[in-house]
Tab-separated table of N, CA and C in Angstrom:
chain	number	residue	atom	x	y	z
A	1	VAL	N	-4.045	2.019	-17.476
A	1	VAL	CA	-2.842	1.926	-16.219
A	1	VAL	C	-2.580	3.339	-15.665
A	2	THR	N	-2.973	3.503	-13.950
A	2	THR	CA	-2.355	4.144	-13.152
A	2	THR	C	-1.452	4.168	-12.400
A	3	GLY	N	-0.583	4.924	-12.412
A	3	GLY	CA	0.299	4.517	-11.130
A	3	GLY	C	1.086	5.548	-10.503
A	4	ASP	N	1.842	5.601	-9.685
A	4	ASP	CA	2.333	6.635	-8.783
A	4	ASP	C	3.733	6.563	-8.603
A	5	GLY	N	4.412	5.528	-8.545
A	5	GLY	CA	5.514	5.054	-8.700
A	5	GLY	C	6.705	4.953	-9.562
A	6	THR	N	8.145	5.204	-8.887
A	6	THR	CA	9.147	4.757	-10.552
A	6	THR	C	8.576	3.910	-11.024
A	7	ASN	N	8.391	2.687	-9.959
A	7	ASN	CA	8.057	1.091	-10.599
A	7	ASN	C	7.240	1.088	-11.714
A	8	ASP	N	6.556	2.242	-11.304
A	8	ASP	CA	5.466	2.330	-12.946
A	8	ASP	C	5.626	2.852	-13.297
A	9	ALA	N	6.313	3.216	-13.864
A	9	ALA	CA	6.738	4.170	-15.505
A	9	ALA	C	6.991	3.081	-16.579
A	10	PRO	N	7.671	2.179	-16.189
A	10	PRO	CA	7.499	1.159	-17.932
A	10	PRO	C	5.961	1.361	-17.821
A	11	ALA	N	5.226	1.380	-17.160
A	11	ALA	CA	3.425	0.191	-17.388
A	11	ALA	C	3.337	1.606	-18.716
A	12	LEU	N	3.079	2.514	-17.250
A	12	LEU	CA	2.302	3.943	-17.618
A	12	LEU	C	2.871	4.330	-19.243
A	13	LYS	N	4.510	3.872	-19.698
A	13	LYS	CA	4.713	4.349	-20.751
A	13	LYS	C	4.405	3.668	-22.392
A	14	CYS	N	3.773	2.148	-21.591
A	14	CYS	CA	3.240	1.272	-22.720
A	14	CYS	C	1.734	1.173	-22.607
A	15	ALA	N	1.386	1.787	-21.679
A	15	ALA	CA	-0.114	1.454	-21.781
A	15	ALA	C	-0.665	3.049	-23.127
A	16	HIS	N	-1.853	2.299	-23.196
A	16	HIS	CA	-2.093	3.075	-24.269
A	16	HIS	C	-2.983	4.494	-23.472
A	17	LEU	N	-3.101	4.569	-22.817
A	17	LEU	CA	-3.710	5.568	-21.450
A	17	LEU	C	-2.892	5.269	-20.085
A	18	GLY	N	-2.263	6.180	-19.951
A	18	GLY	CA	-1.039	5.997	-18.749
A	18	GLY	C	-1.963	7.331	-18.031
A	19	VAL	N	-2.416	6.560	-16.435
A	19	VAL	CA	-2.227	8.062	-16.015
A	19	VAL	C	-1.389	8.112	-15.107
A	20	ALA	N	-0.495	9.086	-14.106
A	20	ALA	CA	-0.230	9.144	-13.082
A	20	ALA	C	-0.545	9.856	-11.984
A	21	MET	N	-1.055	9.303	-11.229
A	21	MET	CA	-1.302	10.732	-9.903
A	21	MET	C	-0.229	11.899	-9.756
A	22	GLN	N	-1.213	12.853	-9.212
A	22	GLN	CA	-0.317	15.012	-9.316
A	22	GLN	C	0.513	14.336	-7.422
A	23	SER	N	0.292	12.881	-6.689
A	23	SER	CA	1.471	12.783	-5.924
A	23	SER	C	2.523	11.801	-5.648
A	24	GLY	N	2.035	11.075	-7.289
A	24	GLY	CA	2.990	10.617	-7.502
A	24	GLY	C	4.800	11.095	-7.614
A	25	THR	N	5.486	10.288	-8.680
A	25	THR	CA	6.898	10.915	-8.769
A	25	THR	C	6.964	11.343	-9.911
A	26	GLU	N	7.761	12.122	-10.073
A	26	GLU	CA	8.770	12.782	-11.155
A	26	GLU	C	8.456	12.015	-12.487
A	27	VAL	N	9.065	10.831	-11.979
A	27	VAL	CA	9.112	9.798	-13.349
A	27	VAL	C	7.653	9.595	-13.566
A	28	SER	N	7.124	9.061	-12.604
A	28	SER	CA	5.583	8.658	-13.485
A	28	SER	C	4.571	9.902	-13.617
A	29	LYS	N	5.126	10.551	-13.542
A	29	LYS	CA	5.028	11.557	-14.111
A	29	LYS	C	5.220	12.020	-15.227
A	30	GLU	N	6.369	12.328	-16.145
A	30	GLU	CA	6.451	12.294	-17.087
A	30	GLU	C	6.365	11.036	-18.042
A	31	ALA	N	5.852	9.611	-17.705
A	31	ALA	CA	5.985	8.393	-18.478
A	31	ALA	C	4.674	8.344	-18.326
A	32	GLY	N	3.923	9.333	-18.432
A	32	GLY	CA	2.225	9.026	-18.338
A	32	GLY	C	1.745	9.867	-19.632
A	33	ASP	N	0.364	9.482	-19.782
A	33	ASP	CA	-0.008	10.952	-20.461
A	33	ASP	C	-1.188	11.842	-20.587
A	34	MET	N	-1.181	11.295	-18.669
A	34	MET	CA	-2.186	12.144	-18.158
A	34	MET	C	-1.884	12.512	-16.206
A	35	ILE	N	-2.139	12.954	-16.165
A	35	ILE	CA	-1.791	13.423	-14.623
A	35	ILE	C	-3.426	13.782	-14.250
A	36	LEU	N	-3.137	13.135	-12.551
A	36	LEU	CA	-4.530	12.794	-12.241
A	36	LEU	C	-3.803	14.348	-11.485
A	37	LEU	N	-4.678	14.842	-11.630
A	37	LEU	CA	-4.819	16.378	-10.186
A	37	LEU	C	-4.946	16.251	-8.539
A	38	ASP	N	-6.286	15.315	-9.436
A	38	ASP	CA	-7.401	15.116	-7.173
A	38	ASP	C	-6.681	13.970	-6.878
A	39	ASN	N	-5.977	13.008	-7.974
A	39	ASN	CA	-5.735	11.532	-7.058
A	39	ASN	C	-7.751	10.919	-7.237
A	40	ASN	N	-8.632	11.642	-8.000
A	40	ASN	CA	-9.352	10.848	-7.807
A	40	ASN	C	-10.285	10.065	-8.854
A	41	PHE	N	-10.577	8.201	-9.019
A	41	PHE	CA	-10.429	8.322	-10.093
A	41	PHE	C	-11.420	8.185	-11.145
A	42	SER	N	-13.016	9.140	-10.051
A	42	SER	CA	-13.832	9.096	-11.006
A	42	SER	C	-13.498	10.388	-12.070
A	43	SER	N	-12.888	10.976	-11.678
A	43	SER	CA	-12.418	11.808	-12.346
A	43	SER	C	-11.930	12.195	-13.917
A	44	ILE	N	-11.092	10.406	-13.988
A	44	ILE	CA	-11.471	9.893	-14.914
A	44	ILE	C	-12.348	9.457	-16.314
A	45	ILE	N	-13.227	9.293	-15.674
A	45	ILE	CA	-14.171	9.256	-16.009
A	45	ILE	C	-15.601	9.923	-16.354
A	46	GLN	N	-15.284	10.893	-15.112
A	46	GLN	CA	-15.959	12.488	-16.431
A	46	GLN	C	-14.306	13.198	-17.817
A	47	ALA	N	-13.343	13.182	-17.219
A	47	ALA	CA	-12.498	13.404	-18.260
A	47	ALA	C	-13.046	12.475	-19.979
A	48	ILE	N	-13.781	11.073	-19.751
A	48	ILE	CA	-13.444	10.905	-20.873
A	48	ILE	C	-15.954	11.278	-21.533
A	49	GLU	N	-16.293	11.449	-19.958
A	49	GLU	CA	-17.350	11.466	-20.795
A	49	GLU	C	-17.466	12.738	-21.233
A	50	THR	N	-16.474	14.219	-21.231
A	50	THR	CA	-16.460	15.436	-22.028
A	50	THR	C	-15.828	14.952	-23.539
A	51	GLY	N	-14.816	14.338	-22.992
A	51	GLY	CA	-14.303	14.066	-24.686
A	51	GLY	C	-15.265	13.381	-25.570
A	52	ARG	N	-15.453	13.297	-25.251
A	52	ARG	CA	-16.943	11.871	-25.692
A	52	ARG	C	-17.804	12.990	-26.255
A	53	LEU	N	-18.424	14.368	-25.585
A	53	LEU	CA	-19.628	15.307	-25.366
A	53	LEU	C	-18.124	15.679	-26.623
A	54	LEU	N	-17.642	16.322	-26.491
A	54	LEU	CA	-16.998	17.311	-27.219
A	54	LEU	C	-16.490	16.918	-28.429
A	55	SER	N	-16.658	15.797	-28.675
A	55	SER	CA	-16.173	15.102	-29.944
A	55	SER	C	-17.298	14.707	-30.856
A	56	ASP	N	-18.643	14.722	-30.250
A	56	ASP	CA	-19.754	14.495	-30.636
A	56	ASP	C	-20.662	15.402	-31.129
A	57	ASN	N	-19.774	16.920	-30.743
A	57	ASN	CA	-20.432	18.067	-30.824
A	57	ASN	C	-19.684	18.566	-32.110
A	58	LEU	N	-18.997	18.343	-32.377
A	58	LEU	CA	-17.993	18.852	-32.805
A	58	LEU	C	-18.246	17.887	-34.382
A	59	LYS	N	-19.004	16.582	-34.054
A	59	LYS	CA	-19.508	16.186	-36.150
A	59	LYS	C	-20.645	16.718	-36.270
A	60	LYS	N	-21.127	17.199	-34.984
A	60	LYS	CA	-22.661	18.051	-35.397
A	60	LYS	C	-22.424	19.106	-36.675
A	61	VAL	N	-21.264	19.833	-36.240
A	61	VAL	CA	-20.942	20.975	-36.305
A	61	VAL	C	-20.228	21.412	-37.743
A	62	ALA	N	-19.895	20.305	-38.271
A	62	ALA	CA	-18.972	19.612	-39.070
A	62	ALA	C	-20.126	19.160	-40.129
A	63	ILE	N	-20.791	18.445	-40.027
A	63	ILE	CA	-22.180	17.999	-40.771
A	63	ILE	C	-23.061	19.031	-41.104
A	64	TYR	N	-23.517	20.026	-39.960
A	64	TYR	CA	-24.162	20.930	-40.609
A	64	TYR	C	-23.513	22.280	-41.692
A	65	LEU	N	-21.750	22.177	-41.387
A	65	LEU	CA	-21.013	23.702	-41.901
A	65	LEU	C	-20.906	23.002	-43.568
A	66	LEU	N	-21.284	21.601	-43.615
A	66	LEU	CA	-20.767	20.645	-45.249
A	66	LEU	C	-22.141	21.098	-45.513
A	67	PRO	N	-22.176	21.358	-46.721
A	67	PRO	CA	-23.372	21.693	-48.184
A	67	PRO	C	-23.817	20.345	-47.973
A	68	GLY	N	-25.219	20.082	-47.868
A	68	GLY	CA	-25.736	18.753	-48.156
A	68	GLY	C	-26.407	18.829	-49.934
């Protein structure tokens, strides 16, 4: 869920992932899990892709370090 106003705060708090806009109110920023600094929705997709890449690489490192 994305939001930028005080009225969006309850939805941001209850969502699995609440994304507040940087231009939004302080209430919405505190209620959200993430603040979108550039107010560009494509940044959400980029963050998810980066997180997945990081997760995959950590799994590879763990498998490499564990003795076979």
